[in-house]
CSV table of C-alpha atoms in Angstrom, one decimal:
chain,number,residue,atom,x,y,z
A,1493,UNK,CA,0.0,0.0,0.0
A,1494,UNK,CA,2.8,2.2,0.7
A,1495,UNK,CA,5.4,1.5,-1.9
A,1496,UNK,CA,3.9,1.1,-5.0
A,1497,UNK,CA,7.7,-1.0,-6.1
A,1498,UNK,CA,7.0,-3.3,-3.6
A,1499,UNK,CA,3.7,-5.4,-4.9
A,1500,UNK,CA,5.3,-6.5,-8.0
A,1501,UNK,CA,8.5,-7.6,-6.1
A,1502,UNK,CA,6.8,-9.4,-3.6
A,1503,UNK,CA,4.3,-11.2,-5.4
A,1504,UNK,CA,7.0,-12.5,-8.2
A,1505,UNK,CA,9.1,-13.6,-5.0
A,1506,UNK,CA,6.2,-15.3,-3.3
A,1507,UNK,CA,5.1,-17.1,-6.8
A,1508,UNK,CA,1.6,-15.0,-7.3
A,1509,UNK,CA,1.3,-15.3,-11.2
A,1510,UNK,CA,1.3,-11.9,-13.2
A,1511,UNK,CA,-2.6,-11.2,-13.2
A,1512,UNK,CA,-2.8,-11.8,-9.2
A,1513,UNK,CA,-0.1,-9.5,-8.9
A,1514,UNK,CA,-1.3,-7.2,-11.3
A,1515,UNK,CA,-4.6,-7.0,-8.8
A,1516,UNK,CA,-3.3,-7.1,-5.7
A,1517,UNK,CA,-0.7,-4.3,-6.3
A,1518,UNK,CA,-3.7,-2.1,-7.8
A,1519,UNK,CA,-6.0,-3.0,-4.6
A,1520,UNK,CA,-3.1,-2.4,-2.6
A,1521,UNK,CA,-2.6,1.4,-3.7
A,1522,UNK,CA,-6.7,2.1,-4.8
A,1523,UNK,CA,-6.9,1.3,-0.8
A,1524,UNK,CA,-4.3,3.7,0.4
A,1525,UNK,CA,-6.4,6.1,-2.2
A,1526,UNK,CA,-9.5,5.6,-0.8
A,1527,UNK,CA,-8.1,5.9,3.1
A,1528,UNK,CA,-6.1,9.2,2.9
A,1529,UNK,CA,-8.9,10.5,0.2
A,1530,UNK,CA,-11.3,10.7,2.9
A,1531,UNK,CA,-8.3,12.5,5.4
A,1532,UNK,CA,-6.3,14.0,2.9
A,1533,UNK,CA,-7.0,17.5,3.8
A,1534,UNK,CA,-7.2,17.3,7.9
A,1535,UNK,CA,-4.0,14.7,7.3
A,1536,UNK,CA,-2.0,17.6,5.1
A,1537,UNK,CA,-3.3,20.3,8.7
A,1538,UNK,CA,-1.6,18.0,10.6
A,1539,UNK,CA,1.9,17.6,8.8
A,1540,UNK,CA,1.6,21.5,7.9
A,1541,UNK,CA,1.4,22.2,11.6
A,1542,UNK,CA,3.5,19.4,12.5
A,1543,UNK,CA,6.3,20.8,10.4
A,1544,UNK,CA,5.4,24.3,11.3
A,1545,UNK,CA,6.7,23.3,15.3
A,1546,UNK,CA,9.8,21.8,13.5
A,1547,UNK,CA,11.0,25.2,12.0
A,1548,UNK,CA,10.7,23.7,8.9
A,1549,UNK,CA,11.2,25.4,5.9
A,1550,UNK,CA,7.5,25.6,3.7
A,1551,UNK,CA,9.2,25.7,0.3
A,1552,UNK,CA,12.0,23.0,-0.4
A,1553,UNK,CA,12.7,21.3,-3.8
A,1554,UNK,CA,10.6,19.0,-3.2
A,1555,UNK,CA,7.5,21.3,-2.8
A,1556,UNK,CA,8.3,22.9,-5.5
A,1557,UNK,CA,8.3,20.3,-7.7
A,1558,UNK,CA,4.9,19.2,-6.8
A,1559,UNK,CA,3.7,22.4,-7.4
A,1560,UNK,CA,4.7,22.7,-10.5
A,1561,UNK,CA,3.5,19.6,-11.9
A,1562,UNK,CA,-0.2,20.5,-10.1
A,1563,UNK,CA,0.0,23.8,-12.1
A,1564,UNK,CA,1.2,22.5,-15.6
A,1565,UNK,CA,-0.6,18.9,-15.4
A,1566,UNK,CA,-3.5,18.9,-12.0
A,1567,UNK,CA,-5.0,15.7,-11.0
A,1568,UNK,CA,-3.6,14.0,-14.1
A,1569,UNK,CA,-0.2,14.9,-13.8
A,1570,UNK,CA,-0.2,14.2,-9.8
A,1571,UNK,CA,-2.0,11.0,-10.3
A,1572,UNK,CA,0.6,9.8,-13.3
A,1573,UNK,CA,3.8,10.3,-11.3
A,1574,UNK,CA,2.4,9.1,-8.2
A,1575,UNK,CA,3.3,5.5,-8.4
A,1576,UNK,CA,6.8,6.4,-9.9
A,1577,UNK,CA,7.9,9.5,-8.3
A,1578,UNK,CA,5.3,9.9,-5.4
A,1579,UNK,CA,4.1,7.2,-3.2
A,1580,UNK,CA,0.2,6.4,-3.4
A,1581,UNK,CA,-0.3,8.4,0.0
A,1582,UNK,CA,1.7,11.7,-0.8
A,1583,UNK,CA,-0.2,11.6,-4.4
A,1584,UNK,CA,-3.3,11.3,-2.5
A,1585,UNK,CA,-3.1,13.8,0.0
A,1586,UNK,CA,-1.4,16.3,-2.7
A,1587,UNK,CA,-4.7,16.4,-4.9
A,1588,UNK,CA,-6.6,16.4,-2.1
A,1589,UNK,CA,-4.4,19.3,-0.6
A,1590,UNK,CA,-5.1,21.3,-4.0
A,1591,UNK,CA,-8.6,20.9,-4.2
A,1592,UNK,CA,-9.2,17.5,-6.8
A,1593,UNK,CA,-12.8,16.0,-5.8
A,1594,UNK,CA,-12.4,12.5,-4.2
A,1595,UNK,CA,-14.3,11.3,-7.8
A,1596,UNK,CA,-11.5,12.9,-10.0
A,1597,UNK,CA,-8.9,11.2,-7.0
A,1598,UNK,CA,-10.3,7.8,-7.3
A,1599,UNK,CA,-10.6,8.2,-11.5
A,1600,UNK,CA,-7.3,9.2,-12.1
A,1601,UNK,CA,-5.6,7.2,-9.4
A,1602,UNK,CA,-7.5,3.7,-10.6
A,1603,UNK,CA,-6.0,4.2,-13.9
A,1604,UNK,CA,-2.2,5.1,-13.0
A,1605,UNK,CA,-2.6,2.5,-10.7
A,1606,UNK,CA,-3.8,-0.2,-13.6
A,1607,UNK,CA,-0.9,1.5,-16.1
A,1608,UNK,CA,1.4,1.2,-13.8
A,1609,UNK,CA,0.7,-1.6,-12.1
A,1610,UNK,CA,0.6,-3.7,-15.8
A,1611,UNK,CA,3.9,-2.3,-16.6
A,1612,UNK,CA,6.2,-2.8,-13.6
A,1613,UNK,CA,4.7,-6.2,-13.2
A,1614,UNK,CA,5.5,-7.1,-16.7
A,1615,UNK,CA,9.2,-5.6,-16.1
A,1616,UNK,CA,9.6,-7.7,-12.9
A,1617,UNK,CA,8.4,-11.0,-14.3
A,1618,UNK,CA,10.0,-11.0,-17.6
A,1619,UNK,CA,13.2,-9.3,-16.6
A,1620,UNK,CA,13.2,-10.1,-12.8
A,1621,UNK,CA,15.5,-13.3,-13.7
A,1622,UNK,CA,17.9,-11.2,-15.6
A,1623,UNK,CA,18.6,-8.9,-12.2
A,1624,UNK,CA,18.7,-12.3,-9.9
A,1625,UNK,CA,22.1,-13.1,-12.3
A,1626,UNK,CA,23.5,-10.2,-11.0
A,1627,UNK,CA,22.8,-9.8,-7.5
């Protein structure tokens, strides 16, 4: 649920076959979706403020980056990287945080997470043998 990386590895090393993996690693992030969809915003108060008693800094390179991908792409853009770049809860609570329905969350982040999920699994079960040579 955390880690969207993790579903295909684990259910290639725990001999799921590709289309249970497939589903459980896009059940596995939709339900991370649906949880911090429902507290995205009071969860993004709480690290705000929590930060805010850290003296952290607001804007760091991070942020920024986020951001910008919000303003050039919105939900779409957010919801694309977050399995990549972002982990399913960040990618979450950002579109919340900027003001994506939960209808447009659960839309775009079903889709990425079917994309995605198709494509890494395909990667770690025909080219998963190739990286056991080497390690």
């Amino acid at each position: 649920m955390v880690k969207f990386f993790a579903g295909p590895v684990t259910g290639a090393s725990v001999g799921l076959s590709y289309m249970e993996s497939v589903g459980l690693t896009i059940a596995g992030m939709m339900t991370t979706v649906v949880i911090f969809s429902v507290v995205g915003r009071a969860f993004s108060k709480w690290w705000a403020k929590r930060q805010r008693d850290k003296k952290k800094s607001v804007f760091n390179k991070k942020n920024r980056r986020i951001v910008k991908i919000w303003n050039n792409f919105g939900v779409v853009g957010v919801a694309f990287l977050t399995p990549i770049l972002l982990t399913p809860i960040v990618g979450t609570v950002v579109a919340a945080l900027f003001g994506a329905t939960r209808k447009q969350i659960f839309i775009h982040m079903l889709w990425s997470a079917v994309a995605w999920s198709f494509l890494l699994n395909l990667l770690v079960f025909e080219f998963g043998d190739l990286l056991e040579k080497y390690i």
